[in-house]
Each structure stands twice: as C-alpha cells, then as structure tokens.
Amino acid sequence: MALYDSKHWLLSHIRNSFISSDDTGISEVVMGGENVLQTISTSKYDTYPGIEDNEEEEELAESLDIHTEFGVRRQRSHTAVQLERLQRNMMKSANVRHVKWEITPVSLTDEEKAELFPKKDISHQKKNYVSELSKLLKACPYLPINPFREYSKYDGNAQLGEATRKYSMFITMLNLERRNYPMQVSIIATAKVHDLIGLVCWKCTIEYPDCTLKDSVDCYALYIAEDDGEIDFDFPCLDSRETVAKFGFGFLAIVERDSKFAPSTSNHSPTSQEGNSVLSENVNTKAQQQLEGELNKLLAIEAPLYQLYHVNILNKVRAKIEIHLGISGQKIELDPVVKQRSSSTFPWTKQKPATYDMDCVVACDLTETKSNNRAVLRLVYDSTALSSSIGDSAPSQQGTAVWSNFKHHDFEAEQKVAEDIVQKINNILELRCSVRRQEYISLRERKSHRRRSFHLGPR
Amino acid sequence: MVDNTLTEKVLLATGGYDHTIKLWHANTGVCNRSLTHLDSQVNALEITPDRQLLAAAGFQHIRMYDLNSSNPNPILNYEGISKNITGVGFHEDGKWMFTCGEDCSARVWDLRSRNLQCQRIFQTTAPITSICLHPNQGELILGDQSGLLHLWDLKTDHNEQLIPEVDASIQCVAIDSSANYVASVNNKGNCYLWSYNGNGTRLSPEHKINAHRKYALHCKFSPDSTLLVTTSADQSALIWKTSDFSLKQELKDQRQRWVWDTAFSNDSEHLLTASSDGMARLWNIESDNIEREYEGHQKSLTALAFCDPYS
C-alpha cells in the first residue's frame, strides 16, 4: 500500500511524475543515472517494492502508481501490447459461457437412445409456404437505388478488428440549425478520401432523408474545419485519391464542389473595394443560400481586420468629397483623397482627416437608398469622447449621455459597398459592446417613444 | 407502410473471412448490426429454431450470439475441438445441436447445460465437409472428403455409406423437407441425387447432373422441394427442377465470384447467395434479377443464415 508518509513512495512518485510528464526527456536523462531510492537507508520495516527491482532498467522509470496508458514516454513493447490484448479478450470472454466438448460418461442403452432421438413421422406434414421476405419485398417493390450504397462498406463502426479513423464531419448541405453539429464518421483507415466522401453521403441519406444530395461523390470535397464548424478555406480540399489515414485532422467539412466558396477569395484583400462588395458571380443561388451562415460568420470574424473603402462624405451643404474610409477593429479613419487640383476652393467643403476610436462610434445605419444604385449611410459617434481628431479628450460623463453629444457623418457610396461598411461596423460594435453604444441605443429608444413622428436628432 | 416487427422477424446474417458477422435488414439491404468473430473465418452460420441465437462455426469453436440484444460478442462458446468446424445445425425443437468438422467427426451437442445425455459422436476416416438433418429428426447425413456419404441413424446408431463417385470429395449434402430426395455435390462439379423408397427407409440412386464445370461448393433444396440450387467456383448458382432435373435458371453476375452459401425464401421465389466478392445477393429466381445487394464485408463471404418465418 502506498502511503504519503513513506519516503520511498513519495520519492518514487515525484521522480516518476517528472519523468513521465516531461516530453523533452531531459528529466529522464538527469534522473535516470542515479537511483536515489538506493541511497536512502531503509529500516527493516520499510518495505517498498521499488527497491528490490532497482537492478532492472525497465523498472526504474516505472512507478507503481503511475500507469501510462498510451506510452507517454516510449512505445510499449510488442509483448505488452499482446498481453493487453489477451487481457482484453479475457475480459470479454468472462461474459461468455464456455462449453467444452465431453462425452457422456455412461453410454446410452438402446431404449434410452430411442427415447432421446425419436423419429418423427413426416408423412402427414402440413406446410405453409408463405414468405415474410416476399411480403416485405412486395411492400416496396421499387427500392430507390442509393448511389452511395457501395461506400457503406467502409463504415468503421461496422468493422471489428480493423484499423479505423474517426472524424467529426460538418455537413454544409444541411439547413442552418443542423449544420453546426458535426456528424461522427468512422471509416476504415485504408479507405481513400473519395470513399470517405461517399460514406458521408451514404450516412447523410440515412440520417437526413430530407437532404437532397447530388448523385456523385465527385460533386463534393472535404475541407479542413475548426471544431466550431468554421471551414478552413486557406487549405485546398483533401486530395480524393489519398488514403484517409494520411490526414490526421479531427474535424472536416464536406462541401459541394461547384460552389467554389467565393468568400474565401473575395474577403481577404483589404484594398479591393469593388470585388469585396459582390460575391463572385460564379456562385449559384443554391450554393449562396447554403453558404449564408458561413458567410455571416466569416464576415463577423473578419470584421476587425483593417479595410479601406472609397466613399464620398456628405457635409452639411450636401457637397460630396471623396475620401478614404479606413475601418479596423480599433478605429475608423477618414482621409480625404488628395487631388492635384482641388475641385473646390470653398473652405467648408474641405474635409479634415479624422480618426474615431471604435469606442466612440455608437451606430452605423443605412439611411437612404438611391435609385442610381448608391446609398447613404450614417455614422454616429460620441463627440465628447473623441480623442485624436479634436485633440483634447474631454472626460466622458458616464451615465449622463446627452443627445447633443452624439454627432454624425453621412457617407455616400455604391450600395453594395455601403451595405458592407454598415455590416462590418455593426459586427465590430457587436463584438465590443461599449457602454456608449448602449447609452446611445437606450437614448434613441426613449426619444423615439417620445416623438414618434419626428426624427430630428441623429439616429 | 412496412411493419417494423415484420422486418425484425426476417433475419439475415452473413459471415466470412473478415472476422465479422453482419446482420441485415433483408428488405432494404442495410446492415443493422455487426458481430465480432475473433481469430477465425466463419465456416457456417445457423439460426436456432426459436430465433434467439445465431450459431457461427469457425476454427475450433462454435460461437453463439444473442440475436435480440446489441451485444457484439458471443454469449456462448462451444469448444474442445481440434480443427475447423465445417457445419452446424439444430434439432427442430432446439434440443440439441449437430456439428461436423475436419477432425473427421460429427457431433451431437446437448444444449441443456447440466444434462449431457444427448452428447454423441460419430467418427470416420476423412474430414467431414457437410452435414444435414433428416426431417424426421432422427438421422444425420454427412459428406466427407474421401467421397463417402454417411447416413447416421441416431436412434439405432446404425450407419450406412454410399459412394457416388470415387476420388471426388463431397462438398455439400442436402435433403429436401419432405424427405424425398438427398443430393450431394462434389469437387468435380457433379451433383448426385438419391430418392427414398421402400417407405422412406432406403436410398436409391436417382440421377446424376453434370452441374458445373468447376468445383461445386453447395447445394440446397427449396422449402417446397420443387427446386434444387447448386453453386460453384464457376461463379454461378444454378437452379434445377426436381421434377425432371432440368435447369430452370442460371444466377450469374459479372461481379459475383465463388458462391459459397445460399438460402431460399419460404415461398421458394427468391434465393439469397453469399459470394467471395464480399457481397450477398437476393435473386428473383423466375426473372434472375438481383433484387437486393448486401454490401459491407471487407472480404469474402462464405456463409449465410436466413430465417423467413411464416406466421
């Protein structure tokens, strides 16, 4: 029995804990050479098995109290593996009743034999040739042929004693609420990626009968996914000719091939304003529906990334000035486009460069959609908390938000771009959930309750 | 709608070289359970008459699986035999089990656990390849590799030998349900038929069919005794009429390999086959169409058991 007041046990435990938990192996090198256990004097009452087995190298590193199940330190020997298998089989066979062949000690007399093995009279047998199977077959004479049936044989769950791989598979063909839950797929390790796709489709047809799939495995591809279902489009899809054992990813996503997953290409480059606004045209409508969820998620995640938009700012006299609107997770920058010849010499049309901290920004909405495919959006910010553009940062009066403190800018841009900007900013604001924004929203609500018909203040 | 209890009454099990036994929904072709059959191929499968257990004959063991649970492991293991067990079957009331094997013996096992009164053994000089029970429940018919057909009367312990063809190993024996005919096939592809006469006591040669050009593997009568199926290494299953021993149908498919085992539906309209290509097939005998395919095994199929109960 191991007791904490036993020096030997403690020493051995600490020693082995170090050795078994140190992946670098240095602890083993340092401690392997000397055996402290031997140096400690032992009284005759101190019996601990660790001491006797010192001679053997194997025993040195093995504590009686640490059982490394999966060979943390070194590969288990072939014998150990075999022993474990034997033990497992023993456990299994413990539930099996074994009947050994034995001959009856006493031989049967002829009468006994005749009694035990009577011959049945079969001359007047009534027979019934009704088949339940035929009944069942007649009940569904035209069983639709499942194009993926041939892949069902790769199912790892149905195999015993074969090496298998387990994957959590996100199925992007399913509707939104079910798509986020991965399907557990087990496949024999020697199968190809192609077969894995087929198996997933086969399981889909069984588990989600309402999900319509294309008839061929070639219509689908597997991508690496995160555990939350986000698909990693940075990597190409898995080569369908490779064996599955080659890939060690636990989470995969099955994706219909022809959709090409446009967001992966269009959302990345921060300078492409036009391309960004539109999903590539090659996305067909069905795929677009399917991807909606993914897309929104992607946008939300990428929202804090810096992006530059080309827009016109509308000042008080509704004069347009071209500016660059730079949006990142931290701030919004307004930069007038510098032109060689200024289009206007009027001072009020000049736009100063400005930077708004994201904490000051409280809202961003589309206000107007024009017929010429352009839209106006309004950015509302808390002027009292402005830091960089005004210079002196007035201490924000927490809790006493005044309507007049909120100022706004109006921008005009192409409709798609405008929508993108609004979504991006709102995504960022949602992520940050600042106090000012909450104040603004509550203030706005109160205001709209008070004067339903008027909307004079910045909204 | 298909009745669920009905689906569960029709039992289909297949086994082979991949150390698993699979249970299928016979009408949909979907595998609903896999059972482990460790360390051995499956030589023969049989469902007990009460439909509770599945017996699998393998190397040195007969394992029994519970059909009504989800336990993938056997619950009973009959052992103590030195070689492969090649055939297994049951008394119609489940009182005893009979087996034959490559240890040149046929055995009767008492299935009652404490009382072993019925234990019997029959020994010959060649490995026994096939066994079947006379419908009168009192005689066993055995075929061995030396080409002998043995009739073992359990009541009197008397036995009789028949030699259909010298230097040919008998691969399978069969008897029809009304005990009119006995059939055997051998490794030359020939099928021999005997008929019972003299009040059903004596077997006399009836017919010889040059059924296959290659090694024959299996033969079986249909439940209504009108048809006989023989299968072979020539990748086909042939259906013969017992009325005139003419060929009725040839069941062949491009993908099908050696056909090792078969089972008729109770109305003798369909045939199930187990083949080396790892697939079991359900054939419509009249039209020779494959109506269902049971796919899922990784290796050859050598045995199937089918239970098509009539309620």
JSON list of C-alpha atoms in Angstrom, two decimals, chain A residues 169-270:
[
{"chain": "A", "resi": 169, "resn": "MET", "atom": "CA", "xyz": [-17.84, 15.94, -40.15]},
{"chain": "A", "resi": 170, "resn": "PHE", "atom": "CA", "xyz": [-19.64, 19.22, -40.73]},
{"chain": "A", "resi": 171, "resn": "ILE", "atom": "CA", "xyz": [-22.18, 18.86, -43.47]},
{"chain": "A", "resi": 172, "resn": "THR", "atom": "CA", "xyz": [-22.66, 22.15, -45.24]},
{"chain": "A", "resi": 173, "resn": "MET", "atom": "CA", "xyz": [-25.52, 20.83, -47.34]},
{"chain": "A", "resi": 174, "resn": "LEU", "atom": "CA", "xyz": [-27.81, 20.70, -44.33]},
{"chain": "A", "resi": 175, "resn": "ASN", "atom": "CA", "xyz": [-30.01, 23.53, -43.19]},
{"chain": "A", "resi": 176, "resn": "LEU", "atom": "CA", "xyz": [-28.66, 26.13, -40.80]},
{"chain": "A", "resi": 177, "resn": "GLU", "atom": "CA", "xyz": [-29.57, 24.72, -37.43]},
{"chain": "A", "resi": 178, "resn": "ARG", "atom": "CA", "xyz": [-28.34, 21.22, -38.13]},
{"chain": "A", "resi": 179, "resn": "ARG", "atom": "CA", "xyz": [-25.22, 22.24, -39.95]},
{"chain": "A", "resi": 180, "resn": "ASN", "atom": "CA", "xyz": [-23.42, 23.28, -36.81]},
{"chain": "A", "resi": 181, "resn": "TYR", "atom": "CA", "xyz": [-23.47, 19.84, -35.31]},
{"chain": "A", "resi": 182, "resn": "PRO", "atom": "CA", "xyz": [-20.85, 17.56, -36.76]},
{"chain": "A", "resi": 183, "resn": "MET", "atom": "CA", "xyz": [-21.68, 14.02, -37.75]},
{"chain": "A", "resi": 184, "resn": "GLN", "atom": "CA", "xyz": [-19.42, 11.39, -36.26]},
{"chain": "A", "resi": 185, "resn": "VAL", "atom": "CA", "xyz": [-17.97, 9.30, -39.03]},
{"chain": "A", "resi": 186, "resn": "SER", "atom": "CA", "xyz": [-15.76, 6.31, -38.56]},
{"chain": "A", "resi": 187, "resn": "ILE", "atom": "CA", "xyz": [-14.02, 4.83, -41.57]},
{"chain": "A", "resi": 188, "resn": "ILE", "atom": "CA", "xyz": [-11.53, 2.07, -42.09]},
{"chain": "A", "resi": 189, "resn": "ALA", "atom": "CA", "xyz": [-8.05, 3.51, -42.27]},
{"chain": "A", "resi": 190, "resn": "THR", "atom": "CA", "xyz": [-7.20, 2.08, -45.66]},
{"chain": "A", "resi": 191, "resn": "ALA", "atom": "CA", "xyz": [-10.08, 3.82, -47.43]},
{"chain": "A", "resi": 192, "resn": "LYS", "atom": "CA", "xyz": [-9.49, 6.72, -49.77]},
{"chain": "A", "resi": 193, "resn": "VAL", "atom": "CA", "xyz": [-10.75, 10.27, -49.23]},
{"chain": "A", "resi": 194, "resn": "HIS", "atom": "CA", "xyz": [-13.07, 9.58, -52.14]},
{"chain": "A", "resi": 195, "resn": "ASP", "atom": "CA", "xyz": [-14.58, 6.70, -50.17]},
{"chain": "A", "resi": 196, "resn": "LEU", "atom": "CA", "xyz": [-14.91, 8.88, -47.10]},
{"chain": "A", "resi": 197, "resn": "ILE", "atom": "CA", "xyz": [-16.94, 11.39, -49.07]},
{"chain": "A", "resi": 198, "resn": "GLY", "atom": "CA", "xyz": [-19.11, 8.56, -50.32]},
{"chain": "A", "resi": 199, "resn": "LEU", "atom": "CA", "xyz": [-19.57, 7.22, -46.82]},
{"chain": "A", "resi": 200, "resn": "VAL", "atom": "CA", "xyz": [-20.58, 10.64, -45.50]},
{"chain": "A", "resi": 201, "resn": "CYS", "atom": "CA", "xyz": [-23.10, 10.97, -48.31]},
{"chain": "A", "resi": 202, "resn": "TRP", "atom": "CA", "xyz": [-24.39, 7.48, -47.54]},
{"chain": "A", "resi": 203, "resn": "LYS", "atom": "CA", "xyz": [-24.81, 8.35, -43.88]},
{"chain": "A", "resi": 204, "resn": "CYS", "atom": "CA", "xyz": [-26.48, 11.60, -44.84]},
{"chain": "A", "resi": 205, "resn": "THR", "atom": "CA", "xyz": [-29.05, 9.82, -46.95]},
{"chain": "A", "resi": 206, "resn": "ILE", "atom": "CA", "xyz": [-29.89, 7.64, -44.00]},
{"chain": "A", "resi": 207, "resn": "GLU", "atom": "CA", "xyz": [-29.78, 10.18, -41.19]},
{"chain": "A", "resi": 208, "resn": "TYR", "atom": "CA", "xyz": [-31.19, 13.14, -43.05]},
{"chain": "A", "resi": 209, "resn": "PRO", "atom": "CA", "xyz": [-33.59, 11.74, -45.63]},
{"chain": "A", "resi": 210, "resn": "ASP", "atom": "CA", "xyz": [-34.83, 15.22, -46.47]},
{"chain": "A", "resi": 211, "resn": "CYS", "atom": "CA", "xyz": [-31.38, 16.39, -47.51]},
{"chain": "A", "resi": 212, "resn": "THR", "atom": "CA", "xyz": [-31.00, 16.19, -51.26]},
{"chain": "A", "resi": 213, "resn": "LEU", "atom": "CA", "xyz": [-27.58, 15.22, -52.44]},
{"chain": "A", "resi": 214, "resn": "LYS", "atom": "CA", "xyz": [-26.03, 15.14, -55.84]},
{"chain": "A", "resi": 215, "resn": "ASP", "atom": "CA", "xyz": [-25.67, 11.70, -57.29]},
{"chain": "A", "resi": 216, "resn": "SER", "atom": "CA", "xyz": [-21.93, 11.56, -57.49]},
{"chain": "A", "resi": 217, "resn": "VAL", "atom": "CA", "xyz": [-19.14, 11.67, -54.98]},
{"chain": "A", "resi": 218, "resn": "ASP", "atom": "CA", "xyz": [-17.25, 13.89, -57.40]},
{"chain": "A", "resi": 219, "resn": "CYS", "atom": "CA", "xyz": [-19.63, 16.75, -56.60]},
{"chain": "A", "resi": 220, "resn": "TYR", "atom": "CA", "xyz": [-18.24, 17.03, -53.11]},
{"chain": "A", "resi": 221, "resn": "ALA", "atom": "CA", "xyz": [-14.96, 17.88, -51.49]},
{"chain": "A", "resi": 222, "resn": "LEU", "atom": "CA", "xyz": [-13.58, 17.70, -47.99]},
{"chain": "A", "resi": 223, "resn": "TYR", "atom": "CA", "xyz": [-12.06, 20.69, -46.29]},
{"chain": "A", "resi": 224, "resn": "ILE", "atom": "CA", "xyz": [-10.30, 21.02, -43.00]},
{"chain": "A", "resi": 225, "resn": "ALA", "atom": "CA", "xyz": [-12.55, 22.62, -40.40]},
{"chain": "A", "resi": 226, "resn": "GLU", "atom": "CA", "xyz": [-12.29, 24.09, -36.94]},
{"chain": "A", "resi": 227, "resn": "ASP", "atom": "CA", "xyz": [-14.09, 22.45, -34.06]},
{"chain": "A", "resi": 228, "resn": "ASP", "atom": "CA", "xyz": [-16.80, 25.11, -34.25]},
{"chain": "A", "resi": 229, "resn": "GLY", "atom": "CA", "xyz": [-17.54, 24.26, -37.84]},
{"chain": "A", "resi": 230, "resn": "GLU", "atom": "CA", "xyz": [-15.62, 27.09, -39.46]},
{"chain": "A", "resi": 231, "resn": "ILE", "atom": "CA", "xyz": [-14.15, 25.84, -42.68]},
{"chain": "A", "resi": 232, "resn": "ASP", "atom": "CA", "xyz": [-10.52, 26.49, -43.38]},
{"chain": "A", "resi": 233, "resn": "PHE", "atom": "CA", "xyz": [-10.52, 27.59, -46.97]},
{"chain": "A", "resi": 234, "resn": "ASP", "atom": "CA", "xyz": [-6.90, 28.61, -46.79]},
{"chain": "A", "resi": 235, "resn": "PHE", "atom": "CA", "xyz": [-6.05, 24.99, -47.38]},
{"chain": "A", "resi": 236, "resn": "PRO", "atom": "CA", "xyz": [-7.05, 23.19, -50.51]},
{"chain": "A", "resi": 237, "resn": "CYS", "atom": "CA", "xyz": [-9.53, 20.38, -50.22]},
{"chain": "A", "resi": 238, "resn": "LEU", "atom": "CA", "xyz": [-8.18, 16.95, -49.41]},
{"chain": "A", "resi": 239, "resn": "ASP", "atom": "CA", "xyz": [-6.96, 15.02, -52.40]},
{"chain": "A", "resi": 240, "resn": "SER", "atom": "CA", "xyz": [-9.62, 12.42, -53.02]},
{"chain": "A", "resi": 241, "resn": "ARG", "atom": "CA", "xyz": [-7.11, 9.86, -54.20]},
{"chain": "A", "resi": 242, "resn": "GLU", "atom": "CA", "xyz": [-5.20, 9.81, -50.94]},
{"chain": "A", "resi": 243, "resn": "THR", "atom": "CA", "xyz": [-5.91, 7.36, -48.17]},
{"chain": "A", "resi": 244, "resn": "VAL", "atom": "CA", "xyz": [-7.69, 8.83, -45.19]},
{"chain": "A", "resi": 245, "resn": "ALA", "atom": "CA", "xyz": [-5.05, 7.59, -42.78]},
{"chain": "A", "resi": 246, "resn": "LYS", "atom": "CA", "xyz": [-2.69, 10.20, -44.19]},
{"chain": "A", "resi": 247, "resn": "PHE", "atom": "CA", "xyz": [-4.72, 13.06, -42.76]},
{"chain": "A", "resi": 248, "resn": "GLY", "atom": "CA", "xyz": [-4.82, 13.49, -39.03]},
{"chain": "A", "resi": 249, "resn": "PHE", "atom": "CA", "xyz": [-7.49, 16.14, -38.80]},
{"chain": "A", "resi": 250, "resn": "GLY", "atom": "CA", "xyz": [-10.32, 15.51, -36.41]},
{"chain": "A", "resi": 251, "resn": "PHE", "atom": "CA", "xyz": [-12.75, 17.97, -37.93]},
{"chain": "A", "resi": 252, "resn": "LEU", "atom": "CA", "xyz": [-13.62, 18.09, -41.58]},
{"chain": "A", "resi": 253, "resn": "ALA", "atom": "CA", "xyz": [-16.35, 19.67, -43.60]},
{"chain": "A", "resi": 254, "resn": "ILE", "atom": "CA", "xyz": [-17.99, 18.32, -46.69]},
{"chain": "A", "resi": 255, "resn": "VAL", "atom": "CA", "xyz": [-18.68, 20.96, -49.28]},
{"chain": "A", "resi": 256, "resn": "GLU", "atom": "CA", "xyz": [-20.44, 20.86, -52.57]},
{"chain": "A", "resi": 257, "resn": "ARG", "atom": "CA", "xyz": [-17.80, 21.38, -55.19]},
{"chain": "A", "resi": 258, "resn": "ASP", "atom": "CA", "xyz": [-19.36, 23.71, -57.73]},
{"chain": "A", "resi": 259, "resn": "SER", "atom": "CA", "xyz": [-19.95, 26.46, -55.20]},
{"chain": "A", "resi": 260, "resn": "LYS", "atom": "CA", "xyz": [-16.20, 27.17, -55.18]},
{"chain": "A", "resi": 261, "resn": "PHE", "atom": "CA", "xyz": [-16.64, 29.04, -51.97]},
{"chain": "A", "resi": 262, "resn": "ALA", "atom": "CA", "xyz": [-16.33, 32.58, -53.15]},
{"chain": "A", "resi": 263, "resn": "PRO", "atom": "CA", "xyz": [-15.89, 34.25, -49.76]},
{"chain": "A", "resi": 264, "resn": "SER", "atom": "CA", "xyz": [-12.53, 32.65, -49.37]},
{"chain": "A", "resi": 265, "resn": "THR", "atom": "CA", "xyz": [-11.16, 34.69, -52.22]},
{"chain": "A", "resi": 266, "resn": "SER", "atom": "CA", "xyz": [-13.13, 37.89, -52.01]},
{"chain": "A", "resi": 267, "resn": "ASN", "atom": "CA", "xyz": [-12.98, 38.73, -48.38]},
{"chain": "A", "resi": 268, "resn": "HIS", "atom": "CA", "xyz": [-9.30, 38.75, -47.93]},
{"chain": "A", "resi": 269, "resn": "SER", "atom": "CA", "xyz": [-7.73, 41.53, -49.91]},
{"chain": "A", "resi": 270, "resn": "PRO", "atom": "CA", "xyz": [-8.18, 44.72, -47.95]}
]
